[in-house]
Tab-separated table of C-alpha atoms and ligand atoms in Angstrom:
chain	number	residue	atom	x	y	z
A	165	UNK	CA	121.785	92.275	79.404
A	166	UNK	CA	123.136	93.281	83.109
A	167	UNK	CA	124.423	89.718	84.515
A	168	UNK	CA	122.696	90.202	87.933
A	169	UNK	CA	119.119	90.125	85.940
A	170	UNK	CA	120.617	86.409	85.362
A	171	UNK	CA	121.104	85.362	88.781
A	172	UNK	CA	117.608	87.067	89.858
A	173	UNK	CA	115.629	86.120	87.034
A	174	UNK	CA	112.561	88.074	86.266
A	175	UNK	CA	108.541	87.561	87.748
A	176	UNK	CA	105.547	87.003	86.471
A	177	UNK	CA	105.329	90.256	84.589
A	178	UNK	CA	109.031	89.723	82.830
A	179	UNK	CA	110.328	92.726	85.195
A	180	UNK	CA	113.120	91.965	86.932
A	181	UNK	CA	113.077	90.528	90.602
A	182	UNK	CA	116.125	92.119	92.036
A	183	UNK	CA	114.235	95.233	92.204
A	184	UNK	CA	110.749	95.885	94.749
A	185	UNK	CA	108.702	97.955	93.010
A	186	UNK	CA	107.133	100.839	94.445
A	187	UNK	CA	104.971	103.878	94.211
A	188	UNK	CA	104.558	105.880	90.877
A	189	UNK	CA	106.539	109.200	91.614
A	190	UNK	CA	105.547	110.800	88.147
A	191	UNK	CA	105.086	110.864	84.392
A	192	UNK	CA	107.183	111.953	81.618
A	193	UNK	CA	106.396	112.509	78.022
A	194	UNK	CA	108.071	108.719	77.348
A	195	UNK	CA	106.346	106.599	80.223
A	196	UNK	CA	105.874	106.047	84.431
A	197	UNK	CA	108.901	107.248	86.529
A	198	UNK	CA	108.450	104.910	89.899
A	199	UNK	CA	110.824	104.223	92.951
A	200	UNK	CA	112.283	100.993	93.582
A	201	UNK	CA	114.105	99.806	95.935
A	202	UNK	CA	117.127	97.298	94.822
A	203	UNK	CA	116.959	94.535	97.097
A	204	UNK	CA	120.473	93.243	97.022
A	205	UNK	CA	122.123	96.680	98.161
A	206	UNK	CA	118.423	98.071	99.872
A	207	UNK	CA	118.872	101.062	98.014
A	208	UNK	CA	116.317	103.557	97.024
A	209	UNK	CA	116.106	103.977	93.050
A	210	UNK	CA	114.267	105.191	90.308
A	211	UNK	CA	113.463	103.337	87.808
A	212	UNK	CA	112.247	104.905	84.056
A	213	UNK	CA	109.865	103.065	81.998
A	214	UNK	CA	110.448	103.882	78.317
A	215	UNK	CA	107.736	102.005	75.923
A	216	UNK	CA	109.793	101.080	72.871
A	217	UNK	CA	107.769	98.408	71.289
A	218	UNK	CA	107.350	100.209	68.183
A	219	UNK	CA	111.030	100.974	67.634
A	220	UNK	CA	112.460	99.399	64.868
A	221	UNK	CA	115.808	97.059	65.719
A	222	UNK	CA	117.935	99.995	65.082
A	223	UNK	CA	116.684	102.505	66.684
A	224	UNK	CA	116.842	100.211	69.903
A	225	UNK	CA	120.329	99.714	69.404
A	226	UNK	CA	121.102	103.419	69.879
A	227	UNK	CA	118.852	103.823	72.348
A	228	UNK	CA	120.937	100.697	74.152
A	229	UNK	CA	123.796	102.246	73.092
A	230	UNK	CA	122.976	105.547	74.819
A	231	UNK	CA	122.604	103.580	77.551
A	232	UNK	CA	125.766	102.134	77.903
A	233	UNK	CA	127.226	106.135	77.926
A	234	UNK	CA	125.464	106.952	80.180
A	235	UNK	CA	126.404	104.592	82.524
A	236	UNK	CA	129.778	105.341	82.245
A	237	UNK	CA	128.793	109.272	82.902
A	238	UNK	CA	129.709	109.517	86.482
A	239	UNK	CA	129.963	112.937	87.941
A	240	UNK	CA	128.853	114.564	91.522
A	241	UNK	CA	126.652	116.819	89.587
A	242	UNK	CA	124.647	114.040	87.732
A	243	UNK	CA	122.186	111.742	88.537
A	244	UNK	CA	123.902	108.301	88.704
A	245	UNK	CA	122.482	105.839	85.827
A	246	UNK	CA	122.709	102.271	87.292
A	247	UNK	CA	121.350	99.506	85.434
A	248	UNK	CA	118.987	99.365	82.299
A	249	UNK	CA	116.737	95.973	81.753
A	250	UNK	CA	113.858	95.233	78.962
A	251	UNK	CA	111.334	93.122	78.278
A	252	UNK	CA	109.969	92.676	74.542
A	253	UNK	CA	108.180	96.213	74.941
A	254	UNK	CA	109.507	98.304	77.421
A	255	UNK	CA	113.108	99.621	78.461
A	256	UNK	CA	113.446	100.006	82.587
A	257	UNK	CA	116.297	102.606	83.593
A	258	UNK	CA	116.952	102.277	86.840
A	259	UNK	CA	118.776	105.383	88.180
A	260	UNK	CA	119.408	107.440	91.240
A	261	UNK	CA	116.632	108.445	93.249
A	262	UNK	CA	116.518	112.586	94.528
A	263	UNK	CA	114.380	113.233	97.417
A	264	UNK	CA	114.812	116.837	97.546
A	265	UNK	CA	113.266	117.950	94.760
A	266	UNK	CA	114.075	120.285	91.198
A	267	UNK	CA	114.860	123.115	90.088
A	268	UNK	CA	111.563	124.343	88.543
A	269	UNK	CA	109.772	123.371	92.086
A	270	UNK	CA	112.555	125.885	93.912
A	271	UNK	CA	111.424	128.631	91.662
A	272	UNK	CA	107.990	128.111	92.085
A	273	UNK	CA	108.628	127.956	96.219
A	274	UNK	CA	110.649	131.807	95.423
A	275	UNK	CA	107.693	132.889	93.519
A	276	UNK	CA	104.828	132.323	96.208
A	277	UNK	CA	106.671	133.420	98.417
A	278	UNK	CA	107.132	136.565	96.234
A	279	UNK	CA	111.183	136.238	97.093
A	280	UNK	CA	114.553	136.782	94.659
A	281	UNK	CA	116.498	133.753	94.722
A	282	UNK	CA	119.822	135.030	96.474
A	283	UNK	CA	122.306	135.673	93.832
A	284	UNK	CA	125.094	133.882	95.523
A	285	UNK	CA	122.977	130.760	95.160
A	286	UNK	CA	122.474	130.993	91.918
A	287	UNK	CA	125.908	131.348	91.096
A	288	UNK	CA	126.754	128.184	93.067
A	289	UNK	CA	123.896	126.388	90.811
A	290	UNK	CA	125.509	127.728	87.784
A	291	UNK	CA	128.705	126.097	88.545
A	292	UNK	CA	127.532	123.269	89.353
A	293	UNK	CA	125.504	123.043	86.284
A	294	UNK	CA	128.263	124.378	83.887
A	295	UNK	CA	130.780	121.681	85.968
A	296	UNK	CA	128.281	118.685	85.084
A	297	UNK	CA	128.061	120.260	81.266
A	298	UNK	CA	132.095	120.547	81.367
A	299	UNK	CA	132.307	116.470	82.124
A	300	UNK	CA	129.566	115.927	78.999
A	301	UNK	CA	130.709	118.281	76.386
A	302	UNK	CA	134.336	117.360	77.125
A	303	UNK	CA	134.317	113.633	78.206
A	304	UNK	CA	136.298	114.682	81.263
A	305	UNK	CA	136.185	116.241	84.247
A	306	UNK	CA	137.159	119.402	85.412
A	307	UNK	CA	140.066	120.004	87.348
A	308	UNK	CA	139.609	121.475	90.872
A	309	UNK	CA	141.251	125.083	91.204
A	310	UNK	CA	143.970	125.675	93.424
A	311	UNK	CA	143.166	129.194	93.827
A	312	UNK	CA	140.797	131.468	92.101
A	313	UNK	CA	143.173	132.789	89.927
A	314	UNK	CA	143.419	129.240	88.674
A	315	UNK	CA	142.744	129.668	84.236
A	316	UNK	CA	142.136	126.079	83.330
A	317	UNK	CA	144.088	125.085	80.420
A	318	UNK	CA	141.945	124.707	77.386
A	319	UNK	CA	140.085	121.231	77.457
A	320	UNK	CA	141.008	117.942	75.291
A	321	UNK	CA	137.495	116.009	74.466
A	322	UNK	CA	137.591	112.823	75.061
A	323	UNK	CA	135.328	109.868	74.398
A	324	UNK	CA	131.471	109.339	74.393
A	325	UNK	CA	130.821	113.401	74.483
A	326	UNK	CA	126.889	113.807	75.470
A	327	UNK	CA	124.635	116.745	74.835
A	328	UNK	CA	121.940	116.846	77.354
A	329	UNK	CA	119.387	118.481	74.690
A	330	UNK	CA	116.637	118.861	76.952
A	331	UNK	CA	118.074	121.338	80.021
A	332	UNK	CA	115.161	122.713	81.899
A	333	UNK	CA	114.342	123.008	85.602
A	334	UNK	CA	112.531	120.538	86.098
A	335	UNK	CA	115.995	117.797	84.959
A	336	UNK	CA	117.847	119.836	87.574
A	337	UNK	CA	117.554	117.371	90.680
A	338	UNK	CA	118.192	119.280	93.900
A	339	UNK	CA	119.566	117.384	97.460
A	340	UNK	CA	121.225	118.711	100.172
A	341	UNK	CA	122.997	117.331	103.547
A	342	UNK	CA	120.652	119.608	106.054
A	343	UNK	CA	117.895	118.119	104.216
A	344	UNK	CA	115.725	116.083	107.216
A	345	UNK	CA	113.079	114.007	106.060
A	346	UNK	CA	112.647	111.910	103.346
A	347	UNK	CA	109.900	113.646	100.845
A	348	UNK	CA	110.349	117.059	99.550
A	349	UNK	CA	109.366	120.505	101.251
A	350	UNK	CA	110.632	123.588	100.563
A	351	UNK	CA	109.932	124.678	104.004
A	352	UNK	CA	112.242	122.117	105.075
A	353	UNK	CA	114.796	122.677	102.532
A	354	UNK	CA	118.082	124.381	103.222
A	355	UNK	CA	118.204	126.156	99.606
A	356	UNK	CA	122.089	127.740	101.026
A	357	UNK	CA	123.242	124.291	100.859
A	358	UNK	CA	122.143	122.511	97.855
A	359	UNK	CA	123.991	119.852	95.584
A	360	UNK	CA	122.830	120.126	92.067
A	361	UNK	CA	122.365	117.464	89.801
A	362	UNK	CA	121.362	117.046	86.380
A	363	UNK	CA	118.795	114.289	84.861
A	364	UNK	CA	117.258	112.871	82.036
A	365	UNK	CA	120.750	113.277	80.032
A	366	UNK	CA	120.891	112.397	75.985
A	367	UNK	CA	118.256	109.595	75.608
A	368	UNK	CA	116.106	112.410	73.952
A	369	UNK	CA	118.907	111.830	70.653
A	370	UNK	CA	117.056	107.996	70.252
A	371	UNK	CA	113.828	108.663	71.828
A	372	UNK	CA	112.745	112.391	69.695
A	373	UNK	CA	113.050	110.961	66.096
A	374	UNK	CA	110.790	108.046	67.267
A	375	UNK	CA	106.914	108.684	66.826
A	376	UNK	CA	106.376	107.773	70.231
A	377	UNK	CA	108.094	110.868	71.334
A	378	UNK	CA	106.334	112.781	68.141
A	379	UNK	CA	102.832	111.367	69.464
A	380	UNK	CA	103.396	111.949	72.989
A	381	UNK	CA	105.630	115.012	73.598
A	382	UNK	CA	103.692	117.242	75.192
A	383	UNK	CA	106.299	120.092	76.746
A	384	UNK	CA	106.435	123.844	75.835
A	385	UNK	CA	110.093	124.487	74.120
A	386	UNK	CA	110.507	127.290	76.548
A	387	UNK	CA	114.443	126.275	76.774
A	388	UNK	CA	115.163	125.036	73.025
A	389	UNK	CA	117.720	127.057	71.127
A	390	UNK	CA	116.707	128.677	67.825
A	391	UNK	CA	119.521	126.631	65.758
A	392	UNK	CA	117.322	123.380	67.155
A	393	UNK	CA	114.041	124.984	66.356
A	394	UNK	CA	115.040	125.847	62.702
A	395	UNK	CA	115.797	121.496	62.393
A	396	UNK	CA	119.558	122.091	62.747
A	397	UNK	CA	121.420	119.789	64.376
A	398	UNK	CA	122.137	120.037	68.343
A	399	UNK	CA	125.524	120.869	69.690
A	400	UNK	CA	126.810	121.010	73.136
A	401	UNK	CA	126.048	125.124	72.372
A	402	UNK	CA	122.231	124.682	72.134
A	403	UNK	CA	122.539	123.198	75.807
A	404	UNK	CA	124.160	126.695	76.931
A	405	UNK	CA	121.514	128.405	74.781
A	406	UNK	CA	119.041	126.119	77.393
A	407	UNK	CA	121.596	126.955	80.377
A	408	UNK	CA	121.088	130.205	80.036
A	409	UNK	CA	117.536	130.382	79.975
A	410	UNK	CA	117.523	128.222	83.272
A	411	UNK	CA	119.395	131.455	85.322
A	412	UNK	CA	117.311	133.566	83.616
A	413	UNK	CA	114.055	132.075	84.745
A	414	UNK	CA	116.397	131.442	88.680
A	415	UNK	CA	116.559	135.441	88.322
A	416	UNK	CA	113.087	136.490	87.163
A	417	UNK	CA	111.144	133.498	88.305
A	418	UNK	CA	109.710	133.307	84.493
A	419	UNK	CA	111.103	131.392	81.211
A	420	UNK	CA	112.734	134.687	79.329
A	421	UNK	CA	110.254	133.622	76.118
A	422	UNK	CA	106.711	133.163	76.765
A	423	UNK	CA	103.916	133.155	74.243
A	424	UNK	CA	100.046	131.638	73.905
A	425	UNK	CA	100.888	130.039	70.907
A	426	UNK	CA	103.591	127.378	69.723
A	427	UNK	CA	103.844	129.785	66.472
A	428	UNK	CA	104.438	132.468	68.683
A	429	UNK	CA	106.961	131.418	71.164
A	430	UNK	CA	109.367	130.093	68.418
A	431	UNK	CA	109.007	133.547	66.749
A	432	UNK	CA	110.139	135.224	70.172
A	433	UNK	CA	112.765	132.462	70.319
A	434	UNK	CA	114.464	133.521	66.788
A	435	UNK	CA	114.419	137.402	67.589
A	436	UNK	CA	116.604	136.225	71.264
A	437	UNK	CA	115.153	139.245	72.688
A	438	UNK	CA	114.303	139.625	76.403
A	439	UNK	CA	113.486	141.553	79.434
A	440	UNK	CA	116.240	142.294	81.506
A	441	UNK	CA	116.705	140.550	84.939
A	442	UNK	CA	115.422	142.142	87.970
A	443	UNK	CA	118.004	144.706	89.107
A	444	UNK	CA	117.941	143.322	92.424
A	445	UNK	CA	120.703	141.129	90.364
A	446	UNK	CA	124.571	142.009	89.502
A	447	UNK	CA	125.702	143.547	86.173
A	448	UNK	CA	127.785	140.457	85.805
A	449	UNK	CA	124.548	137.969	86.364
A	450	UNK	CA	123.110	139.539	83.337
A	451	UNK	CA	125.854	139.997	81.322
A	452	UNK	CA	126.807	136.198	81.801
A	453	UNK	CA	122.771	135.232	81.149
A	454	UNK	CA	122.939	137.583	78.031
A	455	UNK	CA	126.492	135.991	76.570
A	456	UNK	CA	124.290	132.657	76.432
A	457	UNK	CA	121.306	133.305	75.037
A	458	UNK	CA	122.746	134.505	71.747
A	459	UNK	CA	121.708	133.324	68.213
A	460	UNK	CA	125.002	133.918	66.963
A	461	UNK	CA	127.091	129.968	68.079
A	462	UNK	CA	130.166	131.542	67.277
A	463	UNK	CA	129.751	134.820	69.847
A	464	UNK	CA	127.902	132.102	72.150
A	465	UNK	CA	130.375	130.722	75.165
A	466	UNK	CA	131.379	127.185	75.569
A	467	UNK	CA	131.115	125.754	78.822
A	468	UNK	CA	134.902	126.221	79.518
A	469	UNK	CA	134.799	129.684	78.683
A	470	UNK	CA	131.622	130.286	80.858
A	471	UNK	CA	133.677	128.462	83.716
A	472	UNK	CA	136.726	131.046	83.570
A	473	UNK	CA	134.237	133.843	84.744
A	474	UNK	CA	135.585	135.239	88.096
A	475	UNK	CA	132.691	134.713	89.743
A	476	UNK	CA	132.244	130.963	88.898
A	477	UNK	CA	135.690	130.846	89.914
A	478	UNK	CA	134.400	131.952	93.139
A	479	UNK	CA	131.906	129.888	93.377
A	480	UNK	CA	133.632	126.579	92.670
A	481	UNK	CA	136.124	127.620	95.040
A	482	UNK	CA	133.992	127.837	97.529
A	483	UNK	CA	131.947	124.527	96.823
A	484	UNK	CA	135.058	122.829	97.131
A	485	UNK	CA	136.120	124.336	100.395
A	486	UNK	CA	132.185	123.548	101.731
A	487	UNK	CA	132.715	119.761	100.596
A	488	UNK	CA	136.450	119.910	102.476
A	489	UNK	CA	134.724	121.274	105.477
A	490	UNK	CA	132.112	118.363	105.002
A	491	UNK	CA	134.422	115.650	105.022
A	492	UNK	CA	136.081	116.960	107.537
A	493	UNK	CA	132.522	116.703	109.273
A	494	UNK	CA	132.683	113.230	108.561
A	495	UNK	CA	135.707	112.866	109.712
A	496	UNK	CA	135.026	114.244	112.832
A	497	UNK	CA	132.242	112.291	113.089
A	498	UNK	CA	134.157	108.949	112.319
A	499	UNK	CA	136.625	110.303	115.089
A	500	UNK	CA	134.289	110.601	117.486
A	501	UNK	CA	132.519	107.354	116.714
A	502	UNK	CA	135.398	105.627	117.719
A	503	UNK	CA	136.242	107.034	120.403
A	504	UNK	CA	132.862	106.361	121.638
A	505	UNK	CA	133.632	102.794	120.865
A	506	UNK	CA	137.261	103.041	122.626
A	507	UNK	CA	135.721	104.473	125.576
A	508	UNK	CA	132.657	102.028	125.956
A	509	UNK	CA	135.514	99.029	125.604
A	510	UNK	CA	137.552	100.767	127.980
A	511	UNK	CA	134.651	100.689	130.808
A	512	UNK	CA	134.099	97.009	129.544
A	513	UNK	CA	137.701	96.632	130.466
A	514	UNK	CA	137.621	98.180	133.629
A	515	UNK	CA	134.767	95.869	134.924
A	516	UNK	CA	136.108	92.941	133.787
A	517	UNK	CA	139.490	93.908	135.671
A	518	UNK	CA	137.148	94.729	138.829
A	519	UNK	CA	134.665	91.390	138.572
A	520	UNK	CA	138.703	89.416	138.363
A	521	UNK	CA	139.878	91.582	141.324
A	522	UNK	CA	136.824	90.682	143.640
A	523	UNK	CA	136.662	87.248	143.114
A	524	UNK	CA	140.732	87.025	143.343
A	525	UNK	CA	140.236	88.855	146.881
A	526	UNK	CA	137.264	86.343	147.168
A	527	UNK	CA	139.509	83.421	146.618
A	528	UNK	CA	142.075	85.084	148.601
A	529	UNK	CA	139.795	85.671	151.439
A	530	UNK	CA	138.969	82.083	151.447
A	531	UNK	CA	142.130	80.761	151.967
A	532	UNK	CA	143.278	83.013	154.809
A	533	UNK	CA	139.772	82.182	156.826
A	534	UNK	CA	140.469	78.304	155.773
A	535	UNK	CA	144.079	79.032	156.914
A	536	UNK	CA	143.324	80.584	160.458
A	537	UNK	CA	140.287	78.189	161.102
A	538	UNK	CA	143.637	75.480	160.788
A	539	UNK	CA	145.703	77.227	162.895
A	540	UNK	CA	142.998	77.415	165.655
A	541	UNK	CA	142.249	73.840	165.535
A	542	UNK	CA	145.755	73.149	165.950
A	543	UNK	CA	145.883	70.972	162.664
A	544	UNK	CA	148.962	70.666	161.336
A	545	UNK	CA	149.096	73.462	158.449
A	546	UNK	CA	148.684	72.120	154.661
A	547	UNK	CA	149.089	74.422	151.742
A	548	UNK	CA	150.027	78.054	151.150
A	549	UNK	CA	153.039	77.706	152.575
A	550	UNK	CA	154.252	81.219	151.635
A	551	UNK	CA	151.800	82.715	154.489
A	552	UNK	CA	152.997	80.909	156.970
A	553	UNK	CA	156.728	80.822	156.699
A	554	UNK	CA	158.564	81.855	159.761
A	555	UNK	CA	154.902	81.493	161.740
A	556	UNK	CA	154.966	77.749	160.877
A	557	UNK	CA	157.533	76.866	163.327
A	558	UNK	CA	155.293	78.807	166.350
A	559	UNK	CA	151.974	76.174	165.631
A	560	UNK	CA	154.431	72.843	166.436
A	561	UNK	CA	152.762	71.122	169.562
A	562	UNK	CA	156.969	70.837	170.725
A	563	UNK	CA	158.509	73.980	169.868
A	564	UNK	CA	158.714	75.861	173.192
A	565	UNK	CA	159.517	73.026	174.944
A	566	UNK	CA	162.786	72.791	172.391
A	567	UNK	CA	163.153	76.294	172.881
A	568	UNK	CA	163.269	76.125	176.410
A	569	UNK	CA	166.133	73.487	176.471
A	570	UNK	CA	168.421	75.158	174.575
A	571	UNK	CA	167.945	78.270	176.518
A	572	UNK	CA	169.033	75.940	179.865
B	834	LIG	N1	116.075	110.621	89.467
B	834	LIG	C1	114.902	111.083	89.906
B	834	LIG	N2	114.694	111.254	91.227
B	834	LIG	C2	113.515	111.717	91.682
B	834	LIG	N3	112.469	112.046	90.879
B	834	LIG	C3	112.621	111.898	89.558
B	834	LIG	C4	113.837	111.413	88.989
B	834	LIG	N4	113.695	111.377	87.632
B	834	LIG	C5	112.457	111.833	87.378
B	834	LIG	N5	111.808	112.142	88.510
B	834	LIG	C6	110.440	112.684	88.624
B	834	LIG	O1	109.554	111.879	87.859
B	834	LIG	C7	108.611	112.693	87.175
B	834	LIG	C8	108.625	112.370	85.675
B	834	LIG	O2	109.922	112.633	85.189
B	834	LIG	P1	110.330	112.569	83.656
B	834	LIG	O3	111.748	113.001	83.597
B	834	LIG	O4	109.966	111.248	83.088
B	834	LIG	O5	109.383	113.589	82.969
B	834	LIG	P2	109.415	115.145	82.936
B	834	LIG	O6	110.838	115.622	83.042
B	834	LIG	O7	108.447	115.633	83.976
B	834	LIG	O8	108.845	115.429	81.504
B	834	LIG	P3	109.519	115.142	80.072
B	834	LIG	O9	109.573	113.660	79.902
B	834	LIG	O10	108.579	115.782	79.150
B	834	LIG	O11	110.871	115.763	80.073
B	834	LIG	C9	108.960	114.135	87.483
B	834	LIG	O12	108.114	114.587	88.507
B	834	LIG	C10	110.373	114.069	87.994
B	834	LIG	O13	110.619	115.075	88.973
């Protein structure tokens, strides 16, 4: 167990007390999704109840397991997995909180409003997408390109590979730096400028074979690839199969299989036919949409190969130069900070130097009045003697008498 649930210990309820628990945000086919905030860093989290009494002791090993991956899955593109904590029955995931919103509730936004998504968004989604897939399938993360003419060298996996197995909009977490406010609305929402990242990654490997999930699932497959509806096992392809019918539904603002019946949609599923994208949309769009939904896995592209399409080559490119220009933002912003501060101790500086100034002339002042007020009474002078000097010799009661002997 996490060592800091040691030093907090848990309340009443056996959750743990590091954590203030707040509203319910939502609810998933495996339990309550709330936000917390984590009281030793006063961050904003989510935290995922998962109800796994009825697991047996191995299948909450994996599922622990799976935790500990994901944990380790760190990417720009992917919700950030903190912490997990139990009690006897249920398994808390505490994980990054995004305020802005998903991916299915940007296409429903496009579709009242009776818009196209621009394309040049969607490619920057796709890459951003197909990056976070690149760091899963492989184990490691994708270069950045030099130029666009960049061709990545093929990839070596690594360790702890995850398949996402359940890509859909609505695990495609949206944020964005001109977002103001704290709760989503997509009138607010700068959709030119967004950060993807993905959710809800590979727990569905421990979490579908239990009967929980069997009981309880309650989502339409609109995104599952054939190969995974005919009980074969998943591979990081069927999440490209599911990639692809993401864009397509970006594109036409509808999943490309739709059916009234469960029987039926799997049916439309198998044959992999579909409409054709709105031709508002680029040859290339389609063609890359049309690569990935195919029921043949060895035509179907990997995520590298996806990536070495010009115009995701574009696209990266031009994400990274956007996150150069915003840390050079920040930089700015840092700059300016302190010379804010630099200034502001500068003026401190200057009054100090001032206040010392006036009460040296003060002081000064003083001495001189003291100093005539002497000289007037005809006292014989004390102190300062670098005014008087010369002058001293003027203020002796016998002086011009001497003077006027030696002049005789
Ligand atoms: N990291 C997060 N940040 C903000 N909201 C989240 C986060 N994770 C989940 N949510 C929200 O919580 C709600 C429930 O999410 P959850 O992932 O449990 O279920 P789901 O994706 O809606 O359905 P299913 O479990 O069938 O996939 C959704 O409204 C989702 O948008």
């Amino acid at each position: 167990m996490h060592n800091r649930r040691m030093a907090f210990g848990q309340n009443a309820e056996g959750q743990n007390s590091e954590y203030e628990v707040l509203e319910e945000i939502g609810r998933g086919s495996f339990g309550c999704v709330r936000k917390v905030m984590h009281i030793p860093t006063n961050k904003l989290m989510v935290r995922k109840e998962i109800k796994y009494g009825h697991m047996n002791s191995k299948e909450r090993q994996q599922l622990i397991a799976e935790c500990s991956i994901l944990s380790q899955l760190k990417h720009e593109n992917i919700v950030e997995f903190y912490n997990w904590d139990s009690n006897k029955d249920v398994l808390y995931l505490y994980m990054e909180y995004c305020s802005s919103g998903d991916l299915s509730q940007m296409i429903s936004y496009y579709k009242k409003e009776r818009k196209y998504i621009p394309e040049k968004l969607i490619w920057s989604i796709m890459a951003q997408i197909l990056t976070a897939l690149y760091r899963c399938h492989y184990g490691t993360d994708l270069i950045p390109l030099e130029t666009i003419y960049d061709k990545a060298k093929p990839p070596i996996k690594g360790n702890n590979l995850v398949i996402h197995r359940d890509l859909k909009p609505g695990n495609i977490f949206l944020s964005t730096r001109k977002w103001e406010g704290d709760e989503y609305s997509p009138k607010k929402m700068d959709y030119n400028k967004v950060l993807v990242k993905l959710g809800d990654f590979g727990l569905a490997k421990s979490l579908e074979s239990s009967i929980e999930f069997a009981t309880t699932y309650v989502g339409t497959p609109y995104y599952m690839s054939p190969e995974v509806l005919m009980d074969q096992p998943y591979s990081p392809l069927s999440d490209i199969w599911s990639f692809g019918c993401v864009i397509y539904e970006m594109c036409s603002l509808r999943p490309p299989f739709q059916a009234k019946t469960y029987m039926e949609l799997q049916r439309r599923i198998k044959t992999a036919r579909f409409e054709r994208i709105p031709d508002y949309y680029s040859h290339e769009l389609q063609s890359v949409i049309k690569s990935c939904i195919d029921i043949n896995l060895g035509t179907r592209p990997s995520a590298y190969t996806l990536l070495q399409d010009i115009q995701l080559r574009i696209a990266r490119k031009s994400l990274q130069l956007e996150r150069f220009e915003d840390n050079l933002f920040d930089y700015e912003r840092e700059l300016i900070n302190i010379g804010n501060i630099l200034e502001q101790q500068a003026g401190e500086y200057e009054m100090e130097m001032a206040n010392i100034r006036s009460q040296y002339r003060k002081e000064f002042e003083a001495a001189v009045e003291q100093r005539v007020r002497e000289i007037m009474s005809g006292k014989k002078i004390s102190g300062a003697p670098e005014l008087m000097n010369g002058r001293k010799q003027l203020h002796r009661p016998d002086y011009h008498w001497r003077m006027r002997e030696r002049e005789r």
